[in-house]
Amino acid sequence: AEKCHGPKFDSHVTLFGGLRCESKEELDRMCHMLKCHLEDRYAEGIPCRFVRSSTTNEANIVSCYHTNAITGEQRVQWNQACVSIMEPHDNPEYMKLRRSVLDVLLSDTTHMSSSATQLTPDDFPPPVRKPHYSYFYGTKAPSNDTLSEISGVPDFSSTQIAIWYTDPPTVDGVVQWYEVMKINLCSTTDAMDN
């Protein structure tokens, strides 16, 4: 992030982004519902498997671009500036977790904002339109030299999810984001056994 002049944050795989809560009470209710339905329900955690480079067998690292339909100009998508892609069909447990989270969010639409009703388990934001591991955010893609210095993330099992407050949703706003809560997907004993 520092080499590419981007904001620092914990590398992560996003389940859902852009979900709006209209009040602190709504956020607290959503966190409580998710914790009740997800905590300690995944004894093995959630395996995250990444597309591999054919030459190094490390996770392939890419930058994602939008192309202007009129001018053909490409610009990097700030929140997909450097990612490793997860193929949905290679990550059924991750997709099941997405569906579970969505089921919880949609189970109480009278208290949830309308943004939850617009989510689908198989729809990911452009341009990559697939789940992915984010290394950093920025308005410029990393140079080939910088990319060569980054080791691709190994496959791993996620043992927790974190809920983040991500407003404003801009590259400059990232420094204002903060973690609201973490939910353990497997008990501490199960995680220590793996």
JSON list of C-alpha atoms in Angstrom, two decimals:
[
{"chain": "A", "resi": 1, "resn": "ALA", "atom": "CA", "xyz": [0.00, 0.00, 0.00]},
{"chain": "A", "resi": 2, "resn": "GLU", "atom": "CA", "xyz": [2.78, 2.40, 0.90]},
{"chain": "A", "resi": 3, "resn": "LYS", "atom": "CA", "xyz": [4.68, 1.88, -2.36]},
{"chain": "A", "resi": 4, "resn": "CYS", "atom": "CA", "xyz": [1.53, 2.57, -4.37]},
{"chain": "A", "resi": 5, "resn": "HIS", "atom": "CA", "xyz": [0.45, 5.52, -2.20]},
{"chain": "A", "resi": 6, "resn": "GLY", "atom": "CA", "xyz": [-2.70, 3.75, -1.05]},
{"chain": "A", "resi": 7, "resn": "PRO", "atom": "CA", "xyz": [-4.33, 3.64, 2.39]},
{"chain": "A", "resi": 8, "resn": "LYS", "atom": "CA", "xyz": [-3.27, 0.90, 4.81]},
{"chain": "A", "resi": 9, "resn": "PHE", "atom": "CA", "xyz": [-5.80, -1.73, 5.91]},
{"chain": "A", "resi": 10, "resn": "ASP", "atom": "CA", "xyz": [-5.92, -5.39, 6.86]},
{"chain": "A", "resi": 11, "resn": "SER", "atom": "CA", "xyz": [-5.87, -7.67, 3.84]},
{"chain": "A", "resi": 12, "resn": "HIS", "atom": "CA", "xyz": [-9.17, -9.49, 3.57]},
{"chain": "A", "resi": 13, "resn": "VAL", "atom": "CA", "xyz": [-11.82, -11.32, 1.56]},
{"chain": "A", "resi": 14, "resn": "THR", "atom": "CA", "xyz": [-15.10, -9.40, 1.50]},
{"chain": "A", "resi": 15, "resn": "LEU", "atom": "CA", "xyz": [-18.41, -11.24, 1.99]},
{"chain": "A", "resi": 16, "resn": "PHE", "atom": "CA", "xyz": [-20.65, -8.24, 1.23]},
{"chain": "A", "resi": 17, "resn": "GLY", "atom": "CA", "xyz": [-19.84, -4.58, 0.80]},
{"chain": "A", "resi": 18, "resn": "GLY", "atom": "CA", "xyz": [-21.92, -1.45, 0.63]},
{"chain": "A", "resi": 19, "resn": "LEU", "atom": "CA", "xyz": [-24.64, -2.54, 3.05]},
{"chain": "A", "resi": 20, "resn": "ARG", "atom": "CA", "xyz": [-26.20, 0.57, 4.54]},
{"chain": "A", "resi": 21, "resn": "CYS", "atom": "CA", "xyz": [-27.50, 0.85, 8.10]},
{"chain": "A", "resi": 22, "resn": "GLU", "atom": "CA", "xyz": [-29.77, 3.80, 8.70]},
{"chain": "A", "resi": 23, "resn": "SER", "atom": "CA", "xyz": [-29.05, 4.02, 12.45]},
{"chain": "A", "resi": 24, "resn": "LYS", "atom": "CA", "xyz": [-26.83, 2.75, 15.25]},
{"chain": "A", "resi": 25, "resn": "GLU", "atom": "CA", "xyz": [-29.75, 0.60, 16.42]},
{"chain": "A", "resi": 26, "resn": "GLU", "atom": "CA", "xyz": [-30.02, -1.01, 12.99]},
{"chain": "A", "resi": 27, "resn": "LEU", "atom": "CA", "xyz": [-26.28, -1.74, 12.98]},
{"chain": "A", "resi": 28, "resn": "ASP", "atom": "CA", "xyz": [-26.46, -3.23, 16.49]},
{"chain": "A", "resi": 29, "resn": "ARG", "atom": "CA", "xyz": [-29.45, -5.38, 15.51]},
{"chain": "A", "resi": 30, "resn": "MET", "atom": "CA", "xyz": [-27.69, -6.65, 12.37]},
{"chain": "A", "resi": 31, "resn": "CYS", "atom": "CA", "xyz": [-24.53, -7.51, 14.34]},
{"chain": "A", "resi": 32, "resn": "HIS", "atom": "CA", "xyz": [-26.55, -9.34, 16.99]},
{"chain": "A", "resi": 33, "resn": "MET", "atom": "CA", "xyz": [-28.49, -11.33, 14.38]},
{"chain": "A", "resi": 34, "resn": "LEU", "atom": "CA", "xyz": [-25.33, -12.31, 12.51]},
{"chain": "A", "resi": 35, "resn": "LYS", "atom": "CA", "xyz": [-23.54, -13.33, 15.71]},
{"chain": "A", "resi": 36, "resn": "CYS", "atom": "CA", "xyz": [-26.49, -15.47, 16.85]},
{"chain": "A", "resi": 37, "resn": "HIS", "atom": "CA", "xyz": [-26.70, -17.28, 13.50]},
{"chain": "A", "resi": 38, "resn": "LEU", "atom": "CA", "xyz": [-23.01, -17.66, 12.63]},
{"chain": "A", "resi": 39, "resn": "GLU", "atom": "CA", "xyz": [-20.92, -17.91, 15.79]},
{"chain": "A", "resi": 40, "resn": "ASP", "atom": "CA", "xyz": [-19.27, -21.33, 16.27]},
{"chain": "A", "resi": 41, "resn": "ARG", "atom": "CA", "xyz": [-21.24, -22.87, 13.37]},
{"chain": "A", "resi": 42, "resn": "TYR", "atom": "CA", "xyz": [-18.28, -23.71, 11.12]},
{"chain": "A", "resi": 43, "resn": "ALA", "atom": "CA", "xyz": [-16.00, -26.21, 12.90]},
{"chain": "A", "resi": 44, "resn": "GLU", "atom": "CA", "xyz": [-13.41, -26.14, 10.12]},
{"chain": "A", "resi": 45, "resn": "GLY", "atom": "CA", "xyz": [-13.68, -22.44, 9.35]},
{"chain": "A", "resi": 46, "resn": "ILE", "atom": "CA", "xyz": [-14.28, -21.33, 5.77]},
{"chain": "A", "resi": 47, "resn": "PRO", "atom": "CA", "xyz": [-11.67, -22.50, 3.25]},
{"chain": "A", "resi": 48, "resn": "CYS", "atom": "CA", "xyz": [-10.55, -19.77, 0.85]},
{"chain": "A", "resi": 49, "resn": "ARG", "atom": "CA", "xyz": [-8.89, -21.06, -2.33]},
{"chain": "A", "resi": 50, "resn": "PHE", "atom": "CA", "xyz": [-7.32, -18.78, -4.91]},
{"chain": "A", "resi": 51, "resn": "VAL", "atom": "CA", "xyz": [-6.63, -18.93, -8.64]},
{"chain": "A", "resi": 52, "resn": "ARG", "atom": "CA", "xyz": [-2.99, -19.98, -9.00]},
{"chain": "A", "resi": 53, "resn": "SER", "atom": "CA", "xyz": [-0.31, -18.75, -11.35]},
{"chain": "A", "resi": 54, "resn": "SER", "atom": "CA", "xyz": [0.68, -21.49, -13.79]},
{"chain": "A", "resi": 55, "resn": "THR", "atom": "CA", "xyz": [4.36, -20.57, -13.44]},
{"chain": "A", "resi": 56, "resn": "THR", "atom": "CA", "xyz": [4.82, -20.06, -9.66]},
{"chain": "A", "resi": 57, "resn": "ASN", "atom": "CA", "xyz": [1.80, -21.91, -8.19]},
{"chain": "A", "resi": 58, "resn": "GLU", "atom": "CA", "xyz": [1.26, -18.86, -5.94]},
{"chain": "A", "resi": 59, "resn": "ALA", "atom": "CA", "xyz": [-2.05, -17.04, -5.90]},
{"chain": "A", "resi": 60, "resn": "ASN", "atom": "CA", "xyz": [-2.27, -14.98, -9.08]},
{"chain": "A", "resi": 61, "resn": "ILE", "atom": "CA", "xyz": [-2.24, -11.23, -8.34]},
{"chain": "A", "resi": 62, "resn": "VAL", "atom": "CA", "xyz": [-4.13, -8.87, -10.62]},
{"chain": "A", "resi": 63, "resn": "SER", "atom": "CA", "xyz": [-5.40, -5.31, -10.86]},
{"chain": "A", "resi": 64, "resn": "CYS", "atom": "CA", "xyz": [-8.97, -4.77, -12.03]},
{"chain": "A", "resi": 65, "resn": "TYR", "atom": "CA", "xyz": [-9.96, -2.06, -14.50]},
{"chain": "A", "resi": 66, "resn": "HIS", "atom": "CA", "xyz": [-13.10, -0.39, -15.76]},
{"chain": "A", "resi": 67, "resn": "THR", "atom": "CA", "xyz": [-13.09, 0.44, -19.46]},
{"chain": "A", "resi": 68, "resn": "ASN", "atom": "CA", "xyz": [-14.91, 3.54, -20.70]},
{"chain": "A", "resi": 69, "resn": "ALA", "atom": "CA", "xyz": [-17.26, 2.28, -23.43]},
{"chain": "A", "resi": 70, "resn": "ILE", "atom": "CA", "xyz": [-16.87, 5.47, -25.49]},
{"chain": "A", "resi": 71, "resn": "THR", "atom": "CA", "xyz": [-13.17, 6.31, -25.18]},
{"chain": "A", "resi": 72, "resn": "GLY", "atom": "CA", "xyz": [-11.80, 2.84, -24.44]},
{"chain": "A", "resi": 73, "resn": "GLU", "atom": "CA", "xyz": [-9.77, 4.39, -21.61]},
{"chain": "A", "resi": 74, "resn": "GLN", "atom": "CA", "xyz": [-9.06, 2.06, -18.71]},
{"chain": "A", "resi": 75, "resn": "ARG", "atom": "CA", "xyz": [-8.89, 3.09, -15.07]},
{"chain": "A", "resi": 76, "resn": "VAL", "atom": "CA", "xyz": [-8.17, 0.96, -12.06]},
{"chain": "A", "resi": 77, "resn": "GLN", "atom": "CA", "xyz": [-11.08, 0.18, -9.72]},
{"chain": "A", "resi": 78, "resn": "TRP", "atom": "CA", "xyz": [-9.82, 1.69, -6.46]},
{"chain": "A", "resi": 79, "resn": "ASN", "atom": "CA", "xyz": [-11.14, -1.11, -4.21]},
{"chain": "A", "resi": 80, "resn": "GLN", "atom": "CA", "xyz": [-9.85, -3.83, -6.56]},
{"chain": "A", "resi": 81, "resn": "ALA", "atom": "CA", "xyz": [-6.44, -2.27, -7.29]},
{"chain": "A", "resi": 82, "resn": "CYS", "atom": "CA", "xyz": [-4.53, -5.41, -6.26]},
{"chain": "A", "resi": 83, "resn": "VAL", "atom": "CA", "xyz": [-6.37, -8.69, -5.65]},
{"chain": "A", "resi": 84, "resn": "SER", "atom": "CA", "xyz": [-6.16, -12.46, -5.86]},
{"chain": "A", "resi": 85, "resn": "ILE", "atom": "CA", "xyz": [-9.33, -14.02, -7.23]},
{"chain": "A", "resi": 86, "resn": "MET", "atom": "CA", "xyz": [-11.37, -16.85, -5.71]},
{"chain": "A", "resi": 87, "resn": "GLU", "atom": "CA", "xyz": [-13.42, -18.87, -8.20]},
{"chain": "A", "resi": 88, "resn": "PRO", "atom": "CA", "xyz": [-16.91, -19.31, -6.68]},
{"chain": "A", "resi": 89, "resn": "HIS", "atom": "CA", "xyz": [-17.17, -22.94, -7.87]},
{"chain": "A", "resi": 90, "resn": "ASP", "atom": "CA", "xyz": [-13.86, -23.75, -6.08]},
{"chain": "A", "resi": 91, "resn": "ASN", "atom": "CA", "xyz": [-15.11, -22.19, -2.83]},
{"chain": "A", "resi": 92, "resn": "PRO", "atom": "CA", "xyz": [-18.49, -23.77, -2.02]},
{"chain": "A", "resi": 93, "resn": "GLU", "atom": "CA", "xyz": [-18.13, -23.16, 1.74]},
{"chain": "A", "resi": 94, "resn": "TYR", "atom": "CA", "xyz": [-17.52, -19.45, 1.14]},
{"chain": "A", "resi": 95, "resn": "MET", "atom": "CA", "xyz": [-20.58, -19.28, -1.11]},
{"chain": "A", "resi": 96, "resn": "LYS", "atom": "CA", "xyz": [-22.65, -21.11, 1.52]},
{"chain": "A", "resi": 97, "resn": "LEU", "atom": "CA", "xyz": [-21.54, -18.57, 4.13]},
{"chain": "A", "resi": 98, "resn": "ARG", "atom": "CA", "xyz": [-22.58, -15.72, 1.78]},
{"chain": "A", "resi": 99, "resn": "ARG", "atom": "CA", "xyz": [-26.03, -17.31, 1.43]},
{"chain": "A", "resi": 100, "resn": "SER", "atom": "CA", "xyz": [-26.29, -17.72, 5.22]},
{"chain": "A", "resi": 101, "resn": "VAL", "atom": "CA", "xyz": [-25.37, -14.08, 5.82]},
{"chain": "A", "resi": 102, "resn": "LEU", "atom": "CA", "xyz": [-27.87, -12.96, 3.21]},
{"chain": "A", "resi": 103, "resn": "ASP", "atom": "CA", "xyz": [-30.61, -15.18, 4.71]},
{"chain": "A", "resi": 104, "resn": "VAL", "atom": "CA", "xyz": [-30.00, -13.57, 8.12]},
{"chain": "A", "resi": 105, "resn": "LEU", "atom": "CA", "xyz": [-30.05, -10.05, 6.67]},
{"chain": "A", "resi": 106, "resn": "LEU", "atom": "CA", "xyz": [-33.25, -10.70, 4.73]},
{"chain": "A", "resi": 107, "resn": "SER", "atom": "CA", "xyz": [-35.02, -12.46, 7.61]},
{"chain": "A", "resi": 108, "resn": "ASP", "atom": "CA", "xyz": [-35.95, -9.14, 9.19]},
{"chain": "A", "resi": 109, "resn": "THR", "atom": "CA", "xyz": [-36.44, -6.65, 6.37]},
{"chain": "A", "resi": 110, "resn": "THR", "atom": "CA", "xyz": [-38.74, -4.47, 8.46]},
{"chain": "A", "resi": 111, "resn": "HIS", "atom": "CA", "xyz": [-35.73, -3.42, 10.52]},
{"chain": "A", "resi": 112, "resn": "MET", "atom": "CA", "xyz": [-33.05, -3.58, 7.83]},
{"chain": "A", "resi": 113, "resn": "SER", "atom": "CA", "xyz": [-32.30, -0.99, 5.22]},
{"chain": "A", "resi": 114, "resn": "SER", "atom": "CA", "xyz": [-33.39, -1.58, 1.65]},
{"chain": "A", "resi": 115, "resn": "SER", "atom": "CA", "xyz": [-29.75, -2.12, 0.60]},
{"chain": "A", "resi": 116, "resn": "ALA", "atom": "CA", "xyz": [-29.94, -5.69, 2.01]},
{"chain": "A", "resi": 117, "resn": "THR", "atom": "CA", "xyz": [-32.83, -6.56, -0.30]},
{"chain": "A", "resi": 118, "resn": "GLN", "atom": "CA", "xyz": [-30.71, -5.65, -3.33]},
{"chain": "A", "resi": 119, "resn": "LEU", "atom": "CA", "xyz": [-27.98, -8.19, -2.51]},
{"chain": "A", "resi": 120, "resn": "THR", "atom": "CA", "xyz": [-27.77, -11.62, -4.11]},
{"chain": "A", "resi": 121, "resn": "PRO", "atom": "CA", "xyz": [-25.44, -14.44, -3.08]},
{"chain": "A", "resi": 122, "resn": "ASP", "atom": "CA", "xyz": [-23.95, -14.88, -6.56]},
{"chain": "A", "resi": 123, "resn": "ASP", "atom": "CA", "xyz": [-23.50, -11.24, -7.57]},
{"chain": "A", "resi": 124, "resn": "PHE", "atom": "CA", "xyz": [-20.12, -9.60, -6.98]},
{"chain": "A", "resi": 125, "resn": "PRO", "atom": "CA", "xyz": [-19.16, -6.00, -7.77]},
{"chain": "A", "resi": 126, "resn": "PRO", "atom": "CA", "xyz": [-17.49, -5.13, -11.07]},
{"chain": "A", "resi": 127, "resn": "PRO", "atom": "CA", "xyz": [-15.10, -5.24, -12.67]},
{"chain": "A", "resi": 128, "resn": "VAL", "atom": "CA", "xyz": [-13.82, -8.57, -11.26]},
{"chain": "A", "resi": 129, "resn": "ARG", "atom": "CA", "xyz": [-17.30, -9.92, -10.38]},
{"chain": "A", "resi": 130, "resn": "LYS", "atom": "CA", "xyz": [-15.79, -12.70, -8.26]},
{"chain": "A", "resi": 131, "resn": "PRO", "atom": "CA", "xyz": [-14.84, -13.05, -4.61]},
{"chain": "A", "resi": 132, "resn": "HIS", "atom": "CA", "xyz": [-11.29, -11.87, -4.02]},
{"chain": "A", "resi": 133, "resn": "TYR", "atom": "CA", "xyz": [-8.56, -11.22, -1.49]},
{"chain": "A", "resi": 134, "resn": "SER", "atom": "CA", "xyz": [-7.66, -7.52, -1.34]},
{"chain": "A", "resi": 135, "resn": "TYR", "atom": "CA", "xyz": [-4.00, -6.60, -0.85]},
{"chain": "A", "resi": 136, "resn": "PHE", "atom": "CA", "xyz": [-4.47, -2.84, -1.10]},
{"chain": "A", "resi": 137, "resn": "TYR", "atom": "CA", "xyz": [-6.68, -0.07, -2.43]},
{"chain": "A", "resi": 138, "resn": "GLY", "atom": "CA", "xyz": [-5.60, 2.75, -4.66]},
{"chain": "A", "resi": 139, "resn": "THR", "atom": "CA", "xyz": [-6.26, 4.75, -7.80]},
{"chain": "A", "resi": 140, "resn": "LYS", "atom": "CA", "xyz": [-3.19, 3.41, -9.60]},
{"chain": "A", "resi": 141, "resn": "ALA", "atom": "CA", "xyz": [-2.32, -0.17, -10.40]},
{"chain": "A", "resi": 142, "resn": "PRO", "atom": "CA", "xyz": [0.95, -1.41, -8.94]},
{"chain": "A", "resi": 143, "resn": "SER", "atom": "CA", "xyz": [3.93, -1.51, -11.28]},
{"chain": "A", "resi": 144, "resn": "ASN", "atom": "CA", "xyz": [5.24, -4.86, -12.48]},
{"chain": "A", "resi": 145, "resn": "ASP", "atom": "CA", "xyz": [8.24, -4.36, -10.18]},
{"chain": "A", "resi": 146, "resn": "THR", "atom": "CA", "xyz": [5.96, -3.86, -7.18]},
{"chain": "A", "resi": 147, "resn": "LEU", "atom": "CA", "xyz": [3.81, -6.86, -8.16]},
{"chain": "A", "resi": 148, "resn": "SER", "atom": "CA", "xyz": [6.92, -9.04, -8.36]},
{"chain": "A", "resi": 149, "resn": "GLU", "atom": "CA", "xyz": [7.68, -8.16, -4.72]},
{"chain": "A", "resi": 150, "resn": "ILE", "atom": "CA", "xyz": [4.27, -9.32, -3.47]},
{"chain": "A", "resi": 151, "resn": "SER", "atom": "CA", "xyz": [3.87, -12.97, -2.52]},
{"chain": "A", "resi": 152, "resn": "GLY", "atom": "CA", "xyz": [0.52, -14.41, -3.50]},
{"chain": "A", "resi": 153, "resn": "VAL", "atom": "CA", "xyz": [-1.65, -15.30, -0.53]},
{"chain": "A", "resi": 154, "resn": "PRO", "atom": "CA", "xyz": [-1.66, -19.01, 0.32]},
{"chain": "A", "resi": 155, "resn": "ASP", "atom": "CA", "xyz": [-5.00, -20.81, 0.54]},
{"chain": "A", "resi": 156, "resn": "PHE", "atom": "CA", "xyz": [-6.31, -20.56, 4.10]},
{"chain": "A", "resi": 157, "resn": "SER", "atom": "CA", "xyz": [-9.32, -21.23, 6.30]},
{"chain": "A", "resi": 158, "resn": "SER", "atom": "CA", "xyz": [-11.01, -18.17, 7.75]},
{"chain": "A", "resi": 159, "resn": "THR", "atom": "CA", "xyz": [-12.07, -18.69, 11.34]},
{"chain": "A", "resi": 160, "resn": "GLN", "atom": "CA", "xyz": [-13.84, -15.37, 11.81]},
{"chain": "A", "resi": 161, "resn": "ILE", "atom": "CA", "xyz": [-15.66, -12.62, 10.00]},
{"chain": "A", "resi": 162, "resn": "ALA", "atom": "CA", "xyz": [-15.41, -8.94, 10.79]},
{"chain": "A", "resi": 163, "resn": "ILE", "atom": "CA", "xyz": [-18.07, -6.29, 10.34]},
{"chain": "A", "resi": 164, "resn": "TRP", "atom": "CA", "xyz": [-16.63, -2.94, 9.32]},
{"chain": "A", "resi": 165, "resn": "TYR", "atom": "CA", "xyz": [-18.06, 0.55, 9.14]},
{"chain": "A", "resi": 166, "resn": "THR", "atom": "CA", "xyz": [-16.93, 1.66, 5.67]},
{"chain": "A", "resi": 167, "resn": "ASP", "atom": "CA", "xyz": [-18.14, 5.19, 5.19]},
{"chain": "A", "resi": 168, "resn": "PRO", "atom": "CA", "xyz": [-17.24, 7.18, 3.20]},
{"chain": "A", "resi": 169, "resn": "PRO", "atom": "CA", "xyz": [-16.93, 4.48, 0.50]},
{"chain": "A", "resi": 170, "resn": "THR", "atom": "CA", "xyz": [-13.96, 6.07, -1.28]},
{"chain": "A", "resi": 171, "resn": "VAL", "atom": "CA", "xyz": [-10.22, 5.45, -1.39]},
{"chain": "A", "resi": 172, "resn": "ASP", "atom": "CA", "xyz": [-9.67, 8.61, 0.69]},
{"chain": "A", "resi": 173, "resn": "GLY", "atom": "CA", "xyz": [-12.33, 7.48, 3.15]},
{"chain": "A", "resi": 174, "resn": "VAL", "atom": "CA", "xyz": [-10.58, 4.20, 4.01]},
{"chain": "A", "resi": 175, "resn": "VAL", "atom": "CA", "xyz": [-8.60, 5.88, 6.80]},
{"chain": "A", "resi": 176, "resn": "GLN", "atom": "CA", "xyz": [-11.91, 6.60, 8.54]},
{"chain": "A", "resi": 177, "resn": "TRP", "atom": "CA", "xyz": [-13.17, 3.00, 8.41]},
{"chain": "A", "resi": 178, "resn": "TYR", "atom": "CA", "xyz": [-13.27, 0.96, 11.61]},
{"chain": "A", "resi": 179, "resn": "GLU", "atom": "CA", "xyz": [-14.09, -2.53, 12.78]},
{"chain": "A", "resi": 180, "resn": "VAL", "atom": "CA", "xyz": [-17.46, -2.83, 14.52]},
{"chain": "A", "resi": 181, "resn": "MET", "atom": "CA", "xyz": [-17.19, -6.45, 15.66]},
{"chain": "A", "resi": 182, "resn": "LYS", "atom": "CA", "xyz": [-15.71, -9.88, 14.94]},
{"chain": "A", "resi": 183, "resn": "ILE", "atom": "CA", "xyz": [-17.66, -13.12, 14.89]},
{"chain": "A", "resi": 184, "resn": "ASN", "atom": "CA", "xyz": [-15.84, -16.39, 15.51]},
{"chain": "A", "resi": 185, "resn": "LEU", "atom": "CA", "xyz": [-17.00, -18.96, 12.99]},
{"chain": "A", "resi": 186, "resn": "CYS", "atom": "CA", "xyz": [-15.53, -21.85, 14.96]},
{"chain": "A", "resi": 187, "resn": "SER", "atom": "CA", "xyz": [-14.85, -22.32, 18.64]},
{"chain": "A", "resi": 188, "resn": "THR", "atom": "CA", "xyz": [-11.35, -21.60, 19.92]},
{"chain": "A", "resi": 189, "resn": "THR", "atom": "CA", "xyz": [-10.87, -25.33, 20.62]},
{"chain": "A", "resi": 190, "resn": "ASP", "atom": "CA", "xyz": [-11.81, -26.26, 17.05]},
{"chain": "A", "resi": 191, "resn": "ALA", "atom": "CA", "xyz": [-9.49, -23.60, 15.62]},
{"chain": "A", "resi": 192, "resn": "MET", "atom": "CA", "xyz": [-6.58, -24.83, 17.78]},
{"chain": "A", "resi": 193, "resn": "ASP", "atom": "CA", "xyz": [-7.14, -28.41, 16.58]},
{"chain": "A", "resi": 194, "resn": "ASN", "atom": "CA", "xyz": [-6.76, -27.34, 12.91]}
]
